[in-house]
Amino acid sequence: MLETLRHIVQEVNAARGLEEALDIIVRRVQDAMQTQVCSVYLQDGNNDRLIFRATQGLNQALVDEASLPVGEGLVGLVAARGEPVNLEEAEKHPSFRFLPGIGEEQFHAFLGVPIIHQRGVVGVLVVQQAERRRFDESDEAFLVTLSAQLAGVIAHAQVTGVLESRVLTGAVPAKITGVPGAQGVAIGTAVVVSPGADLYAVPPREVKDRRKQVRAFREALEAVRKDIQVVADNLGAELSPEDHALFDVYLSILDDSTIGAEVVGLIKGGQWAQGALSQVMIEHIRHFERMEHSYLKERAVDVRDLGTRVLTYLQAANQEPRAYPDRAILVGEELTATSLGEIPREKLAGLISVSGSGNSHVAILARAMGVPTVMGAVDLPYARLQDRELIIDGYNGTVHLNPLPEIKQRFQEVLDQDAALSKDLESLRDQPCVTVDGHRMPLWVNTGLMADVTRSLEQGAEGVGLYRTEVPFLLRDRFPSEEEQRQIYREQLEAFAPKPVTMRTLDIGGDKSLPYFPIEEDNPFLGWRGIRVTLDHPEIFLAQVRAMLKANEGLWNLRIMLPMVSNTAEVDEALALIHRSHEELQQEGLTGRLPPVGVMIEVPAAVSQARLMARRVDFLSVGSNDLTQYLLAVDRNNPQVAGLYHSLHPAVIHALEFVSDASRAEGVPIGICGELAGDPGAAVLLLGMGYDVLSMNATSLPRVKNALRNVTVKEAERLLAEVKEMESAKHISGRLDRFLAEHGMEKFIHNPVA
Ligand code: PEP
Ligand code: MG
């Protein structure tokens, strides 16, 4: 059963569109359960009716025609109760309603299970048979499991189906909801960033130069044929006869004149080589997946692999430097820091990532750069958006396609208001961050890209609380050498000198994997990350620390910070390595004392050991992004649980205060460098807790400065006392919004076009 389930889910996942997905479901379920009927009814959101959308065994002519209101008939009962209904004789049930012409008179046994996605019923899956007997428990369990697995796919296909049929081909407006990534609004033109070769993500494209495309396809095919031959030859004697047979299968698929001829046929019809290849290969993959025989079914994997190989060559041959439109909006399946580096900043208006969430690193970078961003837009048919005009609402996490003129006008107004607000705040640039009662709060910035430096200085940053050294590592294709690192770090230190610059040692792992140092783990955020990697690779750590210390020479504004610490031994080991580098460099003639060293508090274990940590180092800095994810057990990258990720959760607020108290008890300065520091309301709370320094993305700095210049420490302490008693993030965030409003700062409560 498990195997059958897996195959059905796989096939449905690979379907192109809702119709095909439903068709696969009814055929495969009917077959797997050996029933006479299988049908799917889907809810129409507009009028609360369940539409008969696909069937095997009932009257096909009524598909899309017949329907029932939720609550009526047995199907309506399943939807209303959100539970399975299993009956021996359907027609005897009081809820039974006869649908004329559908052809179910002869079927007595009925089993319907709800299809539930994100707590809502999206439809009902039904099997029926003539024999008067209840479906047994294992049938019911099978259907419930299948329905649960398919609900997401169906819901997704339903949304994208509507989008593709009505929105992309016509001019019907649509709003797609994701997760806010970086605040702000952008109106611009979509530029689709293709992931690595993916047959399913190739957009169709018409071309004129067909001959060139045919040639490119043949060359790619030949290159793959050679690659496979080379591998087979190299392995030679080591291969068993069965393994050899596999290579023969590969080569015979490539030699298969029908596949090649089909691709060439489509190209001659005007399709570009990549599009033609993708279309033909996907059809063949499906064809194999439908085969009964498991050996033949497995061939689908080979066809997919081959198609991907040919596509890789086609894409490599096609890579010309890209011309970006003005106000480009980058759209991709999974945008990364690297994709941000490819486009000139002045052309970049916004970002949309299908996966990831508001605290993914690409979103953090986007905030630092002030680029409006939507993450987790899972229903967006992104591959088909090239060159389309889009609106991004980074405040609410939505994307608008084909907006009505009045909606576009409204967004233009928000854009203008934002620009005016930034202009207003510019006047604060050279003003200190001092509260109404004279308390000074240093505001620092988080940096990573060189572009952050100018922005940060323009916004009046007084130091760098977090320089993410992994960013320059991410933008390369190998580890930078010690000397290359020295130059990069020197540039940062020089740009801010004499202001302090806190350099964090390499924090890779989690969602930051270097292309040249892949870390493959089932559970990357609980795995080999940050200090754990660098302590296991002292050569990487030592080179980095040496580069930092050398870069510091003569400027003396360096601070070193350790990420992802979860026990005191890690601090001791890291300190020993730092001391060793310093001593060695002194022997080589380096002058100057050891710079201040600090620990990030971003793991719950480090919170409770904060005093012990503080005794060992010169400062502590809370990484509220990770601390939130670990305290709440919510993956910061997963859009599915993004609604549960909230740095204003009481558990986080209590931990923040606990760390601040611990640090002060040891007489060690305490800062924060997570995104929370950039939230004006939260900044007031942090002031109330006694934080010594707030480090945030450059874009947030003027807003936070404005907020703190409007309050007194006493008010901040009172606000803290109040919210500490609250039981949810929602209550706390509501109270902070009201506090801002009471202090004349409604403009920072941002939800402009909800
Ligand atoms: C944090 O976790 O809060 C932090 C500042 O580090 P990063 O976001 O880079 O993981
Ligand atoms: Mg972190």
Short mmCIF file of N, CA, C and O in Angstrom, two decimals, residues 422-504:
data_model
loop_
_atom_site.label_atom_id
_atom_site.label_comp_id
_atom_site.label_asym_id
_atom_site.label_seq_id
_atom_site.Cartn_x
_atom_site.Cartn_y
_atom_site.Cartn_z
N SER A 422 11.30 58.48 4.09
CA SER A 422 12.75 58.29 4.15
C SER A 422 13.45 59.63 4.07
O SER A 422 14.46 59.87 4.72
N LYS A 423 12.91 60.52 3.26
CA LYS A 423 13.51 61.85 3.10
C LYS A 423 13.44 62.59 4.43
O LYS A 423 14.42 63.18 4.89
N ASP A 424 12.25 62.52 5.06
CA ASP A 424 12.06 63.17 6.37
C ASP A 424 13.09 62.67 7.36
O ASP A 424 13.67 63.43 8.13
N LEU A 425 13.26 61.34 7.36
CA LEU A 425 14.14 60.74 8.37
C LEU A 425 15.61 61.06 8.10
O LEU A 425 16.44 60.94 8.99
N GLU A 426 15.90 61.45 6.85
CA GLU A 426 17.29 61.78 6.52
C GLU A 426 17.84 62.86 7.45
O GLU A 426 19.02 62.87 7.78
N SER A 427 16.95 63.76 7.86
CA SER A 427 17.41 64.87 8.69
C SER A 427 17.95 64.36 10.03
O SER A 427 18.69 65.05 10.73
N LEU A 428 17.57 63.11 10.38
CA LEU A 428 18.02 62.56 11.67
C LEU A 428 19.44 62.02 11.60
O LEU A 428 20.04 61.67 12.59
N ARG A 429 19.93 61.90 10.37
CA ARG A 429 21.19 61.21 10.13
C ARG A 429 22.29 61.60 11.11
O ARG A 429 22.95 60.76 11.71
N ASP A 430 22.48 62.92 11.30
CA ASP A 430 23.59 63.33 12.15
C ASP A 430 23.16 63.60 13.59
O ASP A 430 23.94 64.09 14.41
N GLN A 431 21.89 63.30 13.88
CA GLN A 431 21.43 63.47 15.26
C GLN A 431 21.77 62.21 16.05
O GLN A 431 21.67 61.11 15.51
N PRO A 432 22.13 62.37 17.31
CA PRO A 432 22.40 61.16 18.11
C PRO A 432 21.08 60.46 18.46
O PRO A 432 20.03 61.08 18.43
N CYS A 433 21.20 59.19 18.84
CA CYS A 433 20.00 58.48 19.30
C CYS A 433 19.92 58.67 20.81
O CYS A 433 20.55 57.94 21.59
N VAL A 434 19.18 59.70 21.22
CA VAL A 434 19.05 60.02 22.64
C VAL A 434 17.57 60.07 22.99
O VAL A 434 16.78 60.66 22.25
N THR A 435 17.20 59.45 24.10
CA THR A 435 15.79 59.46 24.50
C THR A 435 15.42 60.84 25.04
O THR A 435 16.31 61.69 25.30
N VAL A 436 14.12 61.05 25.22
CA VAL A 436 13.64 62.35 25.69
C VAL A 436 14.33 62.73 27.01
O VAL A 436 14.66 63.88 27.26
N ASP A 437 14.61 61.72 27.87
CA ASP A 437 15.24 62.02 29.16
C ASP A 437 16.77 61.86 29.10
O ASP A 437 17.42 61.66 30.13
N GLY A 438 17.33 61.91 27.89
CA GLY A 438 18.79 62.02 27.78
C GLY A 438 19.57 60.72 27.81
O GLY A 438 20.80 60.74 27.92
N HIS A 439 18.93 59.57 27.68
CA HIS A 439 19.68 58.30 27.67
C HIS A 439 20.19 58.04 26.25
O HIS A 439 19.45 58.13 25.28
N ARG A 440 21.46 57.70 26.15
CA ARG A 440 22.08 57.50 24.84
C ARG A 440 22.03 56.01 24.47
O ARG A 440 22.45 55.16 25.24
N MET A 441 21.51 55.72 23.30
CA MET A 441 21.46 54.32 22.84
C MET A 441 22.20 54.21 21.50
O MET A 441 21.71 54.71 20.48
N PRO A 442 23.39 53.59 21.49
CA PRO A 442 24.10 53.46 20.21
C PRO A 442 23.34 52.56 19.24
O PRO A 442 22.88 51.48 19.62
N LEU A 443 23.19 53.02 17.99
CA LEU A 443 22.53 52.22 16.96
C LEU A 443 23.57 51.79 15.93
O LEU A 443 24.21 52.63 15.30
N TRP A 444 23.75 50.49 15.83
CA TRP A 444 24.73 49.94 14.90
C TRP A 444 24.02 49.22 13.77
O TRP A 444 22.80 49.09 13.80
N VAL A 445 24.81 48.79 12.79
CA VAL A 445 24.18 48.10 11.65
C VAL A 445 24.74 46.69 11.47
O VAL A 445 25.85 46.37 11.92
N ASN A 446 23.94 45.89 10.76
CA ASN A 446 24.39 44.56 10.33
C ASN A 446 24.80 44.68 8.87
O ASN A 446 24.06 45.26 8.07
N THR A 447 25.95 44.14 8.53
CA THR A 447 26.41 44.26 7.13
C THR A 447 26.87 42.90 6.61
O THR A 447 27.02 41.94 7.37
N GLY A 448 27.10 42.84 5.34
CA GLY A 448 27.59 41.63 4.71
C GLY A 448 28.17 41.98 3.36
O GLY A 448 29.32 41.72 3.05
N LEU A 449 27.37 42.69 2.56
CA LEU A 449 27.82 43.12 1.24
C LEU A 449 28.57 44.44 1.37
O LEU A 449 28.32 45.21 2.29
N MET A 450 29.44 44.72 0.42
CA MET A 450 30.13 46.00 0.43
C MET A 450 29.11 47.13 0.25
O MET A 450 29.26 48.23 0.78
N ALA A 451 28.03 46.81 -0.52
CA ALA A 451 27.00 47.83 -0.77
C ALA A 451 26.38 48.32 0.53
O ALA A 451 25.89 49.45 0.62
N ASP A 452 26.39 47.48 1.57
CA ASP A 452 25.80 47.87 2.85
C ASP A 452 26.55 49.03 3.49
O ASP A 452 26.00 49.78 4.29
N VAL A 453 27.84 49.13 3.16
CA VAL A 453 28.67 50.10 3.87
C VAL A 453 28.18 51.51 3.61
O VAL A 453 27.92 52.27 4.54
N THR A 454 28.05 51.85 2.33
CA THR A 454 27.62 53.21 1.99
C THR A 454 26.24 53.48 2.59
O THR A 454 26.02 54.53 3.21
N ARG A 455 25.34 52.54 2.41
CA ARG A 455 23.99 52.73 2.95
C ARG A 455 24.03 52.96 4.45
O ARG A 455 23.37 53.84 4.97
N SER A 456 24.84 52.15 5.13
CA SER A 456 24.89 52.25 6.59
C SER A 456 25.42 53.60 7.02
O SER A 456 24.89 54.23 7.94
N LEU A 457 26.47 54.07 6.32
CA LEU A 457 27.03 55.35 6.72
C LEU A 457 26.05 56.47 6.41
O LEU A 457 25.88 57.40 7.21
N GLU A 458 25.35 56.33 5.30
CA GLU A 458 24.34 57.34 4.95
C GLU A 458 23.24 57.42 6.00
O GLU A 458 22.67 58.47 6.24
N GLN A 459 22.94 56.30 6.61
CA GLN A 459 21.84 56.28 7.60
C GLN A 459 22.33 56.68 8.99
O GLN A 459 21.57 56.66 9.93
N GLY A 460 23.59 56.97 9.12
CA GLY A 460 24.12 57.44 10.40
C GLY A 460 24.48 56.33 11.38
O GLY A 460 24.35 56.50 12.59
N ALA A 461 24.93 55.19 10.88
CA ALA A 461 25.31 54.08 11.78
C ALA A 461 26.53 54.47 12.61
O ALA A 461 27.46 55.11 12.12
N GLU A 462 26.52 54.02 13.88
CA GLU A 462 27.64 54.37 14.76
C GLU A 462 28.61 53.22 14.93
O GLU A 462 29.55 53.30 15.72
N GLY A 463 28.36 52.14 14.23
CA GLY A 463 29.25 50.99 14.33
C GLY A 463 28.60 49.82 13.61
O GLY A 463 27.48 49.93 13.12
N VAL A 464 29.33 48.70 13.56
CA VAL A 464 28.77 47.50 12.95
C VAL A 464 28.64 46.45 14.06
O VAL A 464 29.63 46.08 14.69
N GLY A 465 27.41 46.01 14.31
CA GLY A 465 27.19 45.04 15.38
C GLY A 465 27.29 43.61 14.88
O GLY A 465 27.39 42.67 15.66
N LEU A 466 27.20 43.45 13.57
CA LEU A 466 27.30 42.12 12.99
C LEU A 466 27.73 42.25 11.53
O LEU A 466 26.97 42.76 10.70
N TYR A 467 28.96 41.85 11.26
CA TYR A 467 29.39 41.73 9.87
C TYR A 467 29.37 40.25 9.57
O TYR A 467 30.11 39.46 10.16
N ARG A 468 28.46 39.84 8.66
CA ARG A 468 28.29 38.41 8.35
C ARG A 468 29.40 37.99 7.38
O ARG A 468 29.25 38.14 6.16
N THR A 469 30.47 37.46 7.90
CA THR A 469 31.62 37.16 7.03
C THR A 469 31.29 36.09 6.01
O THR A 469 31.98 35.96 5.00
N GLU A 470 30.23 35.31 6.25
CA GLU A 470 29.95 34.26 5.26
C GLU A 470 29.46 34.84 3.94
O GLU A 470 29.54 34.17 2.91
N VAL A 471 28.98 36.09 3.95
CA VAL A 471 28.45 36.63 2.69
C VAL A 471 29.54 36.68 1.61
O VAL A 471 29.34 36.15 0.52
N PRO A 472 30.72 37.29 1.88
CA PRO A 472 31.75 37.22 0.82
C PRO A 472 32.17 35.78 0.49
O PRO A 472 32.54 35.52 -0.65
N PHE A 473 32.05 34.88 1.44
CA PHE A 473 32.36 33.47 1.15
C PHE A 473 31.33 32.88 0.18
O PHE A 473 31.64 32.07 -0.67
N LEU A 474 30.07 33.32 0.37
CA LEU A 474 28.99 32.76 -0.46
C LEU A 474 29.09 33.22 -1.90
O LEU A 474 28.60 32.57 -2.81
N LEU A 475 29.71 34.39 -2.10
CA LEU A 475 29.76 34.93 -3.45
C LEU A 475 30.95 34.42 -4.26
O LEU A 475 31.26 34.96 -5.30
N ARG A 476 31.67 33.42 -3.74
CA ARG A 476 32.83 32.90 -4.47
C ARG A 476 32.65 31.44 -4.85
O ARG A 476 31.68 30.81 -4.43
N ASP A 477 33.61 30.91 -5.60
CA ASP A 477 33.49 29.49 -5.93
C ASP A 477 34.55 28.65 -5.22
O ASP A 477 34.80 27.51 -5.57
N ARG A 478 35.22 29.25 -4.22
CA ARG A 478 36.15 28.49 -3.39
C ARG A 478 36.38 29.32 -2.13
O ARG A 478 36.02 30.50 -2.10
N PHE A 479 37.00 28.73 -1.11
CA PHE A 479 37.32 29.49 0.10
C PHE A 479 38.26 30.64 -0.26
O PHE A 479 39.26 30.40 -0.95
N PRO A 480 37.97 31.86 0.17
CA PRO A 480 38.95 32.92 -0.09
C PRO A 480 40.22 32.66 0.73
O PRO A 480 40.15 32.15 1.85
N SER A 481 41.36 33.01 0.16
CA SER A 481 42.62 32.78 0.88
C SER A 481 42.74 33.76 2.05
O SER A 481 41.97 34.72 2.15
N GLU A 482 43.72 33.52 2.91
CA GLU A 482 43.91 34.41 4.07
C GLU A 482 44.13 35.85 3.61
O GLU A 482 43.54 36.78 4.15
N GLU A 483 44.93 36.02 2.56
CA GLU A 483 45.22 37.36 2.08
C GLU A 483 43.97 38.00 1.45
O GLU A 483 43.68 39.17 1.68
N GLU A 484 43.21 37.19 0.70
CA GLU A 484 41.96 37.75 0.12
C GLU A 484 41.02 38.18 1.25
O GLU A 484 40.41 39.24 1.19
N GLN A 485 40.96 37.35 2.27
CA GLN A 485 40.09 37.71 3.41
C GLN A 485 40.59 38.99 4.07
O GLN A 485 39.81 39.87 4.41
N ARG A 486 41.91 39.08 4.25
CA ARG A 486 42.46 40.27 4.91
C ARG A 486 42.00 41.53 4.17
O ARG A 486 41.57 42.51 4.77
N GLN A 487 42.06 41.47 2.84
CA GLN A 487 41.68 42.65 2.05
C GLN A 487 40.19 42.97 2.21
O GLN A 487 39.82 44.13 2.37
N ILE A 488 39.37 41.92 2.20
CA ILE A 488 37.92 42.16 2.35
C ILE A 488 37.63 42.79 3.72
O ILE A 488 36.91 43.77 3.85
N TYR A 489 38.25 42.22 4.76
CA TYR A 489 37.99 42.71 6.12
C TYR A 489 38.55 44.13 6.31
O TYR A 489 37.95 44.97 6.97
N ARG A 490 39.69 44.36 5.68
CA ARG A 490 40.31 45.68 5.81
C ARG A 490 39.37 46.75 5.26
O ARG A 490 39.20 47.81 5.82
N GLU A 491 38.75 46.42 4.12
CA GLU A 491 37.83 47.37 3.49
C GLU A 491 36.69 47.74 4.45
O GLU A 491 36.33 48.89 4.58
N GLN A 492 36.13 46.70 5.12
CA GLN A 492 35.05 46.94 6.09
C GLN A 492 35.55 47.81 7.23
O GLN A 492 34.93 48.80 7.60
N LEU A 493 36.69 47.40 7.80
CA LEU A 493 37.20 48.11 8.98
C LEU A 493 37.53 49.56 8.63
O LEU A 493 37.22 50.48 9.39
N GLU A 494 38.14 49.74 7.45
CA GLU A 494 38.53 51.09 7.04
C GLU A 494 37.30 51.98 6.82
O GLU A 494 37.29 53.14 7.20
N ALA A 495 36.29 51.38 6.19
CA ALA A 495 35.10 52.17 5.86
C ALA A 495 34.45 52.74 7.12
O ALA A 495 33.89 53.83 7.09
N PHE A 496 34.54 52.03 8.22
CA PHE A 496 33.85 52.48 9.44
C PHE A 496 34.79 53.12 10.47
O PHE A 496 34.30 53.75 11.42
N ALA A 497 36.09 52.91 10.34
CA ALA A 497 37.02 53.37 11.37
C ALA A 497 36.79 54.86 11.64
O ALA A 497 36.53 55.62 10.72
N PRO A 498 36.85 55.32 12.86
CA PRO A 498 37.22 54.56 14.06
C PRO A 498 36.03 53.83 14.71
O PRO A 498 36.15 53.33 15.83
N LYS A 499 34.89 53.81 14.04
CA LYS A 499 33.73 53.15 14.67
C LYS A 499 33.98 51.64 14.74
O LYS A 499 34.61 51.08 13.85
N PRO A 500 33.48 51.00 15.78
CA PRO A 500 33.74 49.57 15.95
C PRO A 500 33.06 48.70 14.88
O PRO A 500 31.95 49.02 14.45
N VAL A 501 33.72 47.64 14.48
CA VAL A 501 33.16 46.69 13.52
C VAL A 501 33.23 45.29 14.13
O VAL A 501 34.32 44.80 14.44
N THR A 502 32.07 44.66 14.33
CA THR A 502 32.02 43.34 14.94
C THR A 502 31.98 42.28 13.85
O THR A 502 30.99 42.19 13.13
N MET A 503 33.07 41.55 13.71
CA MET A 503 33.12 40.53 12.67
C MET A 503 32.77 39.18 13.26
O MET A 503 33.43 38.73 14.21
N ARG A 504 31.79 38.55 12.70
CA ARG A 504 31.41 37.24 13.18
C ARG A 504 32.20 36.19 12.41
O ARG A 504 32.31 36.27 11.19
#
